[in-house]
Amino acid sequence: MRKVSLVLAGAIAGAGLTGLATQTGLLSSTSAVAASAEVYRSLNLFGDIFEKIRTDYVEKPDEQKLIEAAINGMVSSLDPHSAFLDAKSFRDMDIDMRGQFGGLGIEVTMEDGVLKVAKPIRDTPAAKAGILAGDIIRQIDGDEVKGLSLNQAVEKMRGIINTQVKLKIERAKSEPLEFTLTRSNIVVPAVEERAEGDVGYIRIGTFSEQTYEGLRKGIEKLNAEIGADKLKGYIIDLRNNRGGRLDQSVLVSDAFLERGKIVSTRGRNAEETQVFNAKSGDLTKGKPVVVLINGSSASAAEIVAGALQDHKRATVMGSRSFGKGSVQTVIRLGDQGGLRLTTARYYTPSGNSIQAKGITPDIEIIQDVPAELKDKVENKGEASLKGHLRSGDGKEEQSGSASYVPADASKDTQLIAALNLLRGVKKDTAAAAPNAPAQTPEAPKADAAPSEAPKPN
């Protein structure tokens, strides 16, 4: 088996391995030698052009930027998920994968250039200081937020633990407020749970290092809170989950399965095929499970939905998922950053490719979108991305679906249908027949809202 530094199954995801493979096969055929010669002639051409720009361009160019631009151009020509990561981007990705960093504990969004608090994370400096959802951050350490991107604003708030940050905040019906916060180690909860009466609701927001452990604790907490004899089942909400680590998606799937294949990955060479199987032990003790997905459920989230659907362990509800069925390997390049390279497609236990098709729910529920958001909600899936990989099985590609989820649970058609299904309420589930929109009716995330996806800091 080839060894690599990090294997990704999501938009930014991976399973940690070590090392890097090298290929030592000799070019033996005449055609191979000719092809190799042509490649080296092209590389010489690149060198000639680089030298000409370096010496004769009207202004002295930044040579490092020229090289990075050339690398980015080469890698971006492959597919939408392969990329060269400079040192900073590599560090940011590592932070996202670990799910913890030095910061304040605020999830923020950028809406029309305005930095808004989506929510403070409990038991963090922000929550303890009294920062509230809906607060608008106008200044960070005396600098205006206006003109900054979401990532730039988040970067200014993150930093070394025990250092301070000053925020100027605008709050409705209040004079401007100023907070001085001390950064601490922030662990972003990948899993959030709550009791919905006699049903356990578990939202998995991302697949980071924290996910499986968060799921295990969430199941234990709900089982104790509701009572094993009263608990009707579990809703696993994967809506707007853009993916994450491959190993965590395998562990989450395994949490509900006793045996069988979870997912397989197939690369360019047959010997690189990997199969991940479940081990004995269902954390829910066989309780019914409903998995919710939508157009922004991608990659690692699709692995879980596909595995539980194929094994008939869960009923998948919602709308068609994104369709990212490829695996990325991240190769560290010393202190220069890393290369995120698509190295395999993955397949559900039944052998279906998700790539550019997504997961079709067992019961399709179309969520109503408010009139003011309809022109801002896009139904783009993997198949709409320029340069995307083909499915690999020759089957027809499928478009994506909407990814709007209402903040008001009473208007969440998909959640209501899932609760009714687990409780056996036939009068409501009748409207949720397969492939038929429901007749009755978490904050917008990803491409489902007029703002960028909430980002913790």
CSV table of C-alpha atoms in Angstrom, one decimal:
chain,number,residue,atom,x,y,z
A,1,MET,CA,0.0,0.0,0.0
A,2,ARG,CA,1.3,3.4,-0.9
A,3,LYS,CA,2.1,5.6,2.1
A,4,VAL,CA,1.3,9.3,2.1
A,5,SER,CA,1.2,12.2,4.6
A,6,LEU,CA,-2.5,12.9,4.8
A,7,VAL,CA,-5.6,11.5,3.0
A,8,LEU,CA,-8.6,13.7,2.5
A,9,ALA,CA,-12.2,12.7,1.9
A,10,GLY,CA,-13.8,16.1,2.0
A,11,ALA,CA,-13.6,19.6,0.9
A,12,ILE,CA,-10.6,19.9,3.3
A,13,ALA,CA,-10.4,16.5,4.9
A,14,GLY,CA,-8.1,13.6,5.5
A,15,ALA,CA,-6.8,10.5,7.4
A,16,GLY,CA,-3.3,10.7,8.8
A,17,LEU,CA,-0.7,8.4,7.3
A,18,THR,CA,3.0,8.9,7.0
A,19,GLY,CA,5.7,8.9,4.4
A,20,LEU,CA,5.6,9.4,0.6
A,21,ALA,CA,5.8,7.0,-2.2
A,22,THR,CA,8.3,7.2,-5.0
A,23,GLN,CA,8.1,5.5,-8.3
A,24,THR,CA,11.3,3.8,-9.6
A,25,GLY,CA,10.0,2.0,-12.7
A,26,LEU,CA,12.4,2.3,-15.8
A,27,LEU,CA,11.2,3.6,-19.1
A,28,SER,CA,11.7,0.7,-21.4
A,29,SER,CA,9.7,1.2,-24.5
A,30,THR,CA,10.5,3.5,-27.4
A,31,SER,CA,7.3,5.4,-27.0
A,32,ALA,CA,7.9,6.0,-23.3
A,33,VAL,CA,11.4,7.3,-24.0
A,34,ALA,CA,10.0,9.6,-26.7
A,35,ALA,CA,7.3,10.9,-24.3
A,36,SER,CA,9.9,11.5,-21.7
A,37,ALA,CA,12.0,13.5,-24.1
A,38,GLU,CA,9.0,15.6,-25.1
A,39,VAL,CA,8.3,16.4,-21.4
A,40,TYR,CA,11.8,17.5,-20.8
A,41,ARG,CA,11.8,19.8,-23.9
A,42,SER,CA,8.7,21.4,-22.5
A,43,LEU,CA,10.4,21.9,-19.2
A,44,ASN,CA,13.3,23.5,-20.9
A,45,LEU,CA,10.8,25.8,-22.6
A,46,PHE,CA,9.4,26.8,-19.2
A,47,GLY,CA,12.9,27.5,-18.0
A,48,ASP,CA,13.6,29.7,-21.0
A,49,ILE,CA,10.4,31.7,-20.5
A,50,PHE,CA,11.0,32.1,-16.7
A,51,GLU,CA,14.5,33.4,-17.4
A,52,LYS,CA,13.2,35.8,-20.0
A,53,ILE,CA,10.6,37.2,-17.6
A,54,ARG,CA,13.1,37.4,-14.8
A,55,THR,CA,15.6,39.4,-16.8
A,56,ASP,CA,13.6,41.5,-19.2
A,57,TYR,CA,10.2,42.2,-17.8
A,58,VAL,CA,9.5,46.0,-17.4
A,59,GLU,CA,9.6,45.7,-13.6
A,60,LYS,CA,11.6,43.3,-11.5
A,61,PRO,CA,9.2,40.4,-10.7
A,62,ASP,CA,9.0,38.5,-7.5
A,63,GLU,CA,10.6,35.2,-8.6
A,64,GLN,CA,9.0,33.2,-5.9
A,65,LYS,CA,5.6,34.4,-6.9
A,66,LEU,CA,6.2,33.5,-10.5
A,67,ILE,CA,7.1,29.9,-9.5
A,68,GLU,CA,4.1,29.6,-7.2
A,69,ALA,CA,1.8,31.0,-10.0
A,70,ALA,CA,3.2,28.4,-12.4
A,71,ILE,CA,2.7,25.6,-9.9
A,72,ASN,CA,-0.8,26.8,-9.1
A,73,GLY,CA,-1.7,26.9,-12.8
A,74,MET,CA,-0.4,23.3,-13.3
A,75,VAL,CA,-2.2,21.9,-10.3
A,76,SER,CA,-5.5,23.8,-10.9
A,77,SER,CA,-5.7,22.3,-14.4
A,78,LEU,CA,-6.3,18.9,-12.9
A,79,ASP,CA,-9.6,19.1,-11.0
A,80,PRO,CA,-11.3,21.6,-8.6
A,81,HIS,CA,-10.0,19.9,-5.4
A,82,SER,CA,-6.3,19.6,-6.2
A,83,ALA,CA,-4.2,22.6,-5.1
A,84,PHE,CA,-0.8,23.8,-4.1
A,85,LEU,CA,-0.9,25.0,-0.5
A,86,ASP,CA,1.6,27.6,0.6
A,87,ALA,CA,3.0,27.5,4.1
A,88,LYS,CA,0.1,29.6,5.5
A,89,SER,CA,-2.6,27.7,3.7
A,90,PHE,CA,-1.1,24.4,4.9
A,91,ARG,CA,-1.1,25.6,8.5
A,92,ASP,CA,-4.7,26.8,8.2
A,93,MET,CA,-5.8,23.4,6.8
A,94,ASP,CA,-4.0,21.6,9.7
A,95,ILE,CA,-5.9,23.8,12.2
A,96,ASP,CA,-9.2,23.0,10.5
A,97,MET,CA,-8.5,19.3,10.6
A,98,ARG,CA,-7.5,19.4,14.3
A,99,GLY,CA,-10.6,21.5,15.2
A,100,GLN,CA,-8.7,23.5,17.8
A,101,PHE,CA,-6.7,26.7,17.8
A,102,GLY,CA,-5.9,29.8,19.8
A,103,GLY,CA,-8.8,32.2,19.5
A,104,LEU,CA,-11.9,33.8,21.0
A,105,GLY,CA,-14.6,31.3,20.4
A,106,ILE,CA,-16.9,33.1,17.9
A,107,GLU,CA,-18.5,31.7,14.7
A,108,VAL,CA,-18.7,34.6,12.3
A,109,THR,CA,-20.1,35.2,8.8
A,110,MET,CA,-19.5,37.9,6.3
A,111,GLU,CA,-22.7,39.4,4.8
A,112,ASP,CA,-22.4,42.3,2.3
A,113,GLY,CA,-19.0,43.2,3.8
A,114,VAL,CA,-20.4,43.2,7.4
A,115,LEU,CA,-18.7,40.8,9.9
A,116,LYS,CA,-21.5,39.3,12.0
A,117,VAL,CA,-21.5,36.9,14.9
A,118,ALA,CA,-23.3,33.7,14.0
A,119,LYS,CA,-23.0,32.4,17.5
A,120,PRO,CA,-20.5,32.3,20.4
A,121,ILE,CA,-19.1,28.9,21.3
A,122,ARG,CA,-20.1,28.0,24.8
A,123,ASP,CA,-17.5,28.1,27.6
A,124,THR,CA,-15.1,30.3,25.5
A,125,PRO,CA,-13.8,33.9,26.1
A,126,ALA,CA,-16.5,35.3,23.8
A,127,ALA,CA,-19.4,33.6,25.4
A,128,LYS,CA,-18.2,34.4,28.9
A,129,ALA,CA,-17.8,38.1,28.0
A,130,GLY,CA,-21.4,38.3,26.8
A,131,ILE,CA,-20.9,38.5,23.0
A,132,LEU,CA,-24.2,37.5,21.4
A,133,ALA,CA,-25.4,36.1,18.1
A,134,GLY,CA,-26.2,38.9,15.7
A,135,ASP,CA,-23.6,41.3,17.1
A,136,ILE,CA,-21.7,43.2,14.3
A,137,ILE,CA,-17.9,43.4,14.7
A,138,ARG,CA,-16.8,46.8,13.5
A,139,GLN,CA,-13.2,47.0,14.7
A,140,ILE,CA,-10.5,44.4,15.7
A,141,ASP,CA,-7.6,45.9,17.7
A,142,GLY,CA,-8.6,49.4,16.5
A,143,ASP,CA,-8.6,48.5,12.8
A,144,GLU,CA,-11.8,48.7,10.8
A,145,VAL,CA,-13.2,45.4,9.6
A,146,LYS,CA,-14.7,47.0,6.5
A,147,GLY,CA,-12.6,45.9,3.5
A,148,LEU,CA,-11.4,42.7,5.0
A,149,SER,CA,-12.4,39.3,3.8
A,150,LEU,CA,-13.9,36.7,6.1
A,151,ASN,CA,-10.6,34.8,6.3
A,152,GLN,CA,-8.6,38.0,7.0
A,153,ALA,CA,-10.9,39.0,9.8
A,154,VAL,CA,-10.7,35.5,11.4
A,155,GLU,CA,-6.9,35.5,11.1
A,156,LYS,CA,-6.8,38.8,13.1
A,157,MET,CA,-8.8,37.3,15.9
A,158,ARG,CA,-6.9,34.0,16.1
A,159,GLY,CA,-3.5,34.0,17.7
A,160,ILE,CA,-1.3,32.9,20.5
A,161,ILE,CA,-3.0,31.7,23.6
A,162,ASN,CA,-3.1,34.2,26.5
A,163,THR,CA,-2.7,37.3,24.2
A,164,GLN,CA,-5.4,39.9,24.1
A,165,VAL,CA,-7.8,41.2,21.3
A,166,LYS,CA,-9.9,44.3,21.5
A,167,LEU,CA,-13.3,44.2,19.6
A,168,LYS,CA,-15.6,47.1,18.9
A,169,ILE,CA,-19.1,45.7,18.5
A,170,GLU,CA,-22.4,47.2,17.3
A,171,ARG,CA,-25.6,45.7,18.9
A,172,ALA,CA,-29.2,46.5,18.1
A,173,LYS,CA,-30.7,49.2,20.4
A,174,SER,CA,-27.4,49.7,22.2
A,175,GLU,CA,-24.5,52.1,22.1
A,176,PRO,CA,-21.3,50.7,20.6
A,177,LEU,CA,-19.6,48.1,22.9
A,178,GLU,CA,-16.0,47.4,23.5
A,179,PHE,CA,-14.6,44.1,24.7
A,180,THR,CA,-11.1,43.1,25.6
A,181,LEU,CA,-10.8,39.3,25.3
A,182,THR,CA,-7.9,37.0,26.1
A,183,ARG,CA,-7.3,34.2,23.5
A,184,SER,CA,-7.6,30.7,24.8
A,185,ASN,CA,-7.4,27.2,23.3
A,186,ILE,CA,-10.7,26.8,21.4
A,187,VAL,CA,-12.0,23.4,20.6
A,188,VAL,CA,-14.7,23.7,17.9
A,189,PRO,CA,-17.5,21.2,18.6
A,190,ALA,CA,-17.8,19.1,15.5
A,191,VAL,CA,-20.9,17.5,17.0
A,192,GLU,CA,-23.9,19.1,18.8
A,193,GLU,CA,-26.8,17.1,20.3
A,194,ARG,CA,-30.1,17.8,21.8
A,195,ALA,CA,-33.2,15.9,22.9
A,196,GLU,CA,-36.2,16.4,20.6
A,197,GLY,CA,-38.7,14.9,23.1
A,198,ASP,CA,-38.3,11.1,22.6
A,199,VAL,CA,-35.9,11.4,19.7
A,200,GLY,CA,-32.1,12.1,19.9
A,201,TYR,CA,-31.0,14.8,17.5
A,202,ILE,CA,-27.3,14.9,16.6
A,203,ARG,CA,-25.8,17.4,14.2
A,204,ILE,CA,-22.4,16.7,12.7
A,205,GLY,CA,-21.0,19.9,11.3
A,206,THR,CA,-17.6,18.7,10.1
A,207,PHE,CA,-15.4,15.6,10.2
A,208,SER,CA,-12.4,16.8,12.2
A,209,GLU,CA,-10.3,14.9,14.8
A,210,GLN,CA,-13.1,15.7,17.3
A,211,THR,CA,-16.0,14.1,15.4
A,212,TYR,CA,-16.2,10.4,16.5
A,213,GLU,CA,-15.5,11.2,20.1
A,214,GLY,CA,-18.2,13.9,20.0
A,215,LEU,CA,-20.7,11.5,18.5
A,216,ARG,CA,-20.0,8.8,21.1
A,217,LYS,CA,-20.5,11.3,23.9
A,218,GLY,CA,-23.6,12.7,22.3
A,219,ILE,CA,-25.2,9.3,22.0
A,220,GLU,CA,-24.4,8.5,25.6
A,221,LYS,CA,-25.8,11.8,26.8
A,222,LEU,CA,-29.0,11.5,24.9
A,223,ASN,CA,-29.5,7.9,25.9
A,224,ALA,CA,-29.2,8.9,29.6
A,225,GLU,CA,-31.3,12.1,29.2
A,226,ILE,CA,-34.2,10.5,27.3
A,227,GLY,CA,-33.9,7.0,28.7
A,228,ALA,CA,-33.2,3.9,26.6
A,229,ASP,CA,-36.7,2.6,27.0
A,230,LYS,CA,-38.3,5.9,25.8
A,231,LEU,CA,-35.9,6.8,23.0
A,232,LYS,CA,-37.5,6.3,19.6
A,233,GLY,CA,-34.3,6.7,17.6
A,234,TYR,CA,-31.7,9.1,16.3
A,235,ILE,CA,-31.6,11.8,13.7
A,236,ILE,CA,-28.1,12.3,12.3
A,237,ASP,CA,-28.1,15.7,10.6
A,238,LEU,CA,-25.4,16.0,7.9
A,239,ARG,CA,-26.9,18.9,6.1
A,240,ASN,CA,-24.4,21.6,5.1
A,241,ASN,CA,-21.6,19.3,6.2
A,242,ARG,CA,-18.9,19.9,3.6
A,243,GLY,CA,-16.7,16.9,4.5
A,244,GLY,CA,-13.6,16.2,6.5
A,245,ARG,CA,-11.3,13.4,7.5
A,246,LEU,CA,-11.7,10.1,5.8
A,247,ASP,CA,-10.9,8.1,9.0
A,248,GLN,CA,-13.5,10.0,10.9
A,249,SER,CA,-16.2,9.2,8.3
A,250,VAL,CA,-15.3,5.6,8.6
A,251,LEU,CA,-15.5,5.7,12.4
A,252,VAL,CA,-18.9,7.5,12.4
A,253,SER,CA,-20.3,4.9,9.9
A,254,ASP,CA,-18.9,2.1,12.0
A,255,ALA,CA,-20.7,3.6,15.1
A,256,PHE,CA,-24.0,2.3,13.7
A,257,LEU,CA,-22.9,-0.9,12.0
A,258,GLU,CA,-22.1,-4.4,13.2
A,259,ARG,CA,-20.3,-5.6,10.1
A,260,GLY,CA,-19.8,-5.1,6.4
A,261,LYS,CA,-18.0,-2.8,4.0
A,262,ILE,CA,-18.1,1.0,4.7
A,263,VAL,CA,-16.3,2.4,1.8
A,264,SER,CA,-13.6,1.5,-0.8
A,265,THR,CA,-11.2,3.8,-2.5
A,266,ARG,CA,-9.8,3.1,-6.0
A,267,GLY,CA,-6.8,5.0,-7.4
A,268,ARG,CA,-5.0,4.9,-10.6
A,269,ASN,CA,-3.2,1.6,-9.8
A,270,ALA,CA,-5.1,-1.5,-8.8
A,271,GLU,CA,-2.7,-2.2,-5.9
A,272,GLU,CA,-3.7,1.0,-4.3
A,273,THR,CA,-7.3,0.0,-3.7
A,274,GLN,CA,-8.3,0.1,-0.1
A,275,VAL,CA,-11.4,-1.3,1.6
A,276,PHE,CA,-12.7,-0.1,5.0
A,277,ASN,CA,-14.9,-2.5,7.0
A,278,ALA,CA,-17.0,-2.1,10.1
A,279,LYS,CA,-16.2,-3.7,13.4
A,280,SER,CA,-18.7,-5.3,15.8
A,281,GLY,CA,-20.5,-2.8,18.1
A,282,ASP,CA,-23.4,-0.5,17.4
A,283,LEU,CA,-23.4,2.4,19.8
A,284,THR,CA,-27.1,2.9,19.4
A,285,LYS,CA,-28.0,-0.7,20.2
A,286,GLY,CA,-30.0,-1.0,17.0
A,287,LYS,CA,-32.2,2.0,17.5
A,288,PRO,CA,-33.8,3.4,14.3
A,289,VAL,CA,-31.7,6.1,12.5
A,290,VAL,CA,-32.6,8.8,10.1
A,291,VAL,CA,-29.9,10.7,8.2
A,292,LEU,CA,-30.6,14.1,6.9
A,293,ILE,CA,-28.7,15.4,3.8
A,294,ASN,CA,-29.0,18.3,1.3
A,295,GLY,CA,-27.1,19.9,-1.5
A,296,SER,CA,-24.2,20.9,0.7
A,297,SER,CA,-23.7,17.5,2.2
A,298,ALA,CA,-20.4,16.5,0.6
A,299,SER,CA,-17.6,13.9,0.6
A,300,ALA,CA,-17.1,12.5,4.1
A,301,ALA,CA,-20.8,13.2,4.9
A,302,GLU,CA,-21.7,11.3,1.7
A,303,ILE,CA,-19.6,8.4,2.8
A,304,VAL,CA,-21.6,8.1,6.0
A,305,ALA,CA,-25.0,8.5,4.3
A,306,GLY,CA,-24.0,6.0,1.5
A,307,ALA,CA,-22.8,3.4,3.9
A,308,LEU,CA,-25.8,3.5,6.2
A,309,GLN,CA,-28.2,3.6,3.2
A,310,ASP,CA,-26.6,0.6,1.4
A,311,HIS,CA,-26.7,-1.4,4.6
A,312,LYS,CA,-30.3,-0.3,5.2
A,313,ARG,CA,-29.2,0.8,8.6
A,314,ALA,CA,-30.7,4.2,8.2
A,315,THR,CA,-33.4,6.0,6.2
A,316,VAL,CA,-31.8,8.9,4.3
A,317,MET,CA,-34.0,11.9,4.0
A,318,GLY,CA,-33.7,15.4,2.5
A,319,SER,CA,-32.5,16.3,-1.0
A,320,ARG,CA,-29.7,15.0,-3.3
A,321,SER,CA,-26.2,15.5,-1.8
A,322,PHE,CA,-23.3,17.4,-3.5
A,323,GLY,CA,-21.6,14.6,-5.2
A,324,LYS,CA,-17.9,14.9,-4.2
A,325,GLY,CA,-16.7,11.3,-4.5
A,326,SER,CA,-13.0,11.8,-4.7
A,327,VAL,CA,-10.2,11.5,-2.1
A,328,GLN,CA,-7.4,14.0,-1.7
A,329,THR,CA,-3.9,13.2,-0.4
A,330,VAL,CA,-2.0,16.0,1.2
A,331,ILE,CA,1.8,15.7,0.7
A,332,ARG,CA,3.9,18.0,2.9
A,333,LEU,CA,6.6,19.9,1.0
A,334,GLY,CA,9.0,20.7,3.8
A,335,ASP,CA,8.5,24.3,5.0
A,336,GLN,CA,7.2,25.3,1.6
A,337,GLY,CA,3.7,24.1,2.3
A,338,GLY,CA,2.0,21.1,0.7
A,339,LEU,CA,0.3,19.6,-2.3
A,340,ARG,CA,-3.3,18.5,-2.1
A,341,LEU,CA,-3.7,16.0,-4.9
A,342,THR,CA,-6.8,14.0,-5.9
A,343,THR,CA,-5.6,10.4,-5.8
A,344,ALA,CA,-8.7,8.2,-5.8
A,345,ARG,CA,-12.4,7.9,-6.1
A,346,TYR,CA,-14.4,6.3,-3.4
A,347,TYR,CA,-17.4,3.9,-3.7
A,348,THR,CA,-20.3,3.0,-1.4
A,349,PRO,CA,-20.5,-0.6,-0.1
A,350,SER,CA,-22.7,-1.6,-3.1
A,351,GLY,CA,-20.0,-0.3,-5.5
A,352,ASN,CA,-21.6,2.9,-6.5
A,353,SER,CA,-19.6,6.0,-7.3
A,354,ILE,CA,-20.8,9.2,-5.7
A,355,GLN,CA,-18.7,11.4,-7.9
A,356,ALA,CA,-20.7,14.0,-9.8
A,357,LYS,CA,-23.9,12.2,-8.8
A,358,GLY,CA,-24.3,12.4,-5.1
A,359,ILE,CA,-26.6,10.4,-2.8
A,360,THR,CA,-30.2,10.1,-3.7
A,361,PRO,CA,-32.3,10.1,-0.5
A,362,ASP,CA,-34.7,7.3,0.3
A,363,ILE,CA,-37.3,9.9,1.0
A,364,GLU,CA,-37.0,13.2,-0.8
A,365,ILE,CA,-38.1,16.3,1.2
A,366,ILE,CA,-37.9,19.7,-0.5
A,367,GLN,CA,-37.3,22.4,2.0
A,368,ASP,CA,-39.2,25.7,1.4
A,369,VAL,CA,-36.9,28.7,0.8
A,370,PRO,CA,-38.1,32.2,1.9
A,371,ALA,CA,-38.9,34.4,-1.1
A,372,GLU,CA,-36.1,36.9,-0.2
A,373,LEU,CA,-33.5,34.1,-0.4
A,374,LYS,CA,-34.7,32.2,-3.5
A,375,ASP,CA,-32.5,34.2,-5.9
A,376,LYS,CA,-29.5,33.7,-3.6
A,377,VAL,CA,-29.8,29.9,-3.1
A,378,GLU,CA,-27.9,27.9,-5.7
A,379,ASN,CA,-28.4,24.3,-6.5
A,380,LYS,CA,-24.8,23.6,-7.6
A,381,GLY,CA,-23.3,20.2,-7.1
A,382,GLU,CA,-20.0,18.6,-8.1
A,383,ALA,CA,-21.2,18.1,-11.6
A,384,SER,CA,-21.4,21.9,-12.1
A,385,LEU,CA,-17.7,22.5,-11.1
A,386,LYS,CA,-15.4,23.3,-14.0
A,387,GLY,CA,-12.9,20.5,-14.6
A,388,HIS,CA,-14.6,18.0,-12.2
A,389,LEU,CA,-13.7,14.3,-12.4
A,390,ARG,CA,-16.2,12.0,-14.2
A,391,SER,CA,-17.9,9.4,-12.1
A,392,GLY,CA,-15.8,6.6,-13.3
A,393,ASP,CA,-18.7,4.2,-13.8
A,394,GLY,CA,-20.2,5.7,-16.9
A,395,LYS,CA,-23.5,6.6,-15.3
A,396,GLU,CA,-25.3,9.8,-15.9
A,397,GLU,CA,-24.2,12.8,-13.8
A,398,GLN,CA,-26.7,14.5,-11.5
A,399,SER,CA,-27.2,18.2,-10.5
A,400,GLY,CA,-27.2,19.3,-7.0
A,401,SER,CA,-30.0,20.5,-4.7
A,402,ALA,CA,-30.7,23.5,-2.4
A,403,SER,CA,-28.9,23.6,0.9
A,404,TYR,CA,-31.1,26.0,2.9
A,405,VAL,CA,-31.9,25.0,6.5
A,406,PRO,CA,-34.2,27.3,8.5
A,407,ALA,CA,-33.0,28.6,11.8
A,408,ASP,CA,-36.5,28.1,13.2
A,409,ALA,CA,-36.9,24.4,13.8
A,410,SER,CA,-40.7,24.8,13.5
A,411,LYS,CA,-40.2,25.6,9.8
A,412,ASP,CA,-37.7,22.9,9.1
A,413,THR,CA,-39.7,20.6,6.8
A,414,GLN,CA,-36.9,18.0,6.7
A,415,LEU,CA,-36.4,17.8,10.4
A,416,ILE,CA,-40.2,17.6,11.1
A,417,ALA,CA,-40.5,14.7,8.6
A,418,ALA,CA,-37.6,12.8,10.2
A,419,LEU,CA,-39.2,13.2,13.7
A,420,ASN,CA,-42.6,12.0,12.4
A,421,LEU,CA,-41.0,9.0,10.7
A,422,LEU,CA,-39.3,7.9,13.9
A,423,ARG,CA,-42.5,8.4,15.9
A,424,GLY,CA,-44.6,6.6,13.3
A,425,VAL,CA,-46.9,9.6,12.5
A,426,LYS,CA,-48.4,8.5,9.3
A,427,LYS,CA,-50.4,11.5,8.5
A,428,ASP,CA,-47.3,13.6,8.1
A,429,THR,CA,-45.0,11.1,6.5
A,430,ALA,CA,-47.6,10.4,3.8
A,431,ALA,CA,-46.6,13.8,2.3
A,432,ALA,CA,-43.0,12.7,2.4
A,433,ALA,CA,-43.3,9.8,-0.1
A,434,PRO,CA,-40.1,9.0,-2.0
A,435,ASN,CA,-39.3,11.6,-4.7
A,436,ALA,CA,-42.4,13.7,-3.8
A,437,PRO,CA,-42.0,17.2,-2.3
A,438,ALA,CA,-43.4,17.6,1.2
A,439,GLN,CA,-46.6,19.6,1.5
A,440,THR,CA,-45.9,21.1,4.9
A,441,PRO,CA,-43.1,23.0,6.2
A,442,GLU,CA,-29.6,25.9,11.5
A,443,ALA,CA,-28.8,28.9,10.0
A,444,PRO,CA,-28.0,29.1,6.3
A,445,LYS,CA,-24.5,28.0,5.5
A,446,ALA,CA,-22.2,27.4,2.6
A,447,ASP,CA,-23.7,28.5,-0.7
A,448,ALA,CA,-27.3,28.5,0.7
A,449,ALA,CA,-27.3,32.0,2.1
A,450,PRO,CA,-26.3,35.6,1.2
A,451,SER,CA,-23.2,35.2,3.5
A,452,GLU,CA,-20.1,33.1,3.5
A,453,ALA,CA,-20.2,29.9,5.7
A,454,PRO,CA,-19.8,30.6,9.4
A,455,LYS,CA,-16.2,30.4,10.4
A,456,PRO,CA,-14.9,29.9,14.0
A,457,ASN,CA,-12.1,31.9,15.5
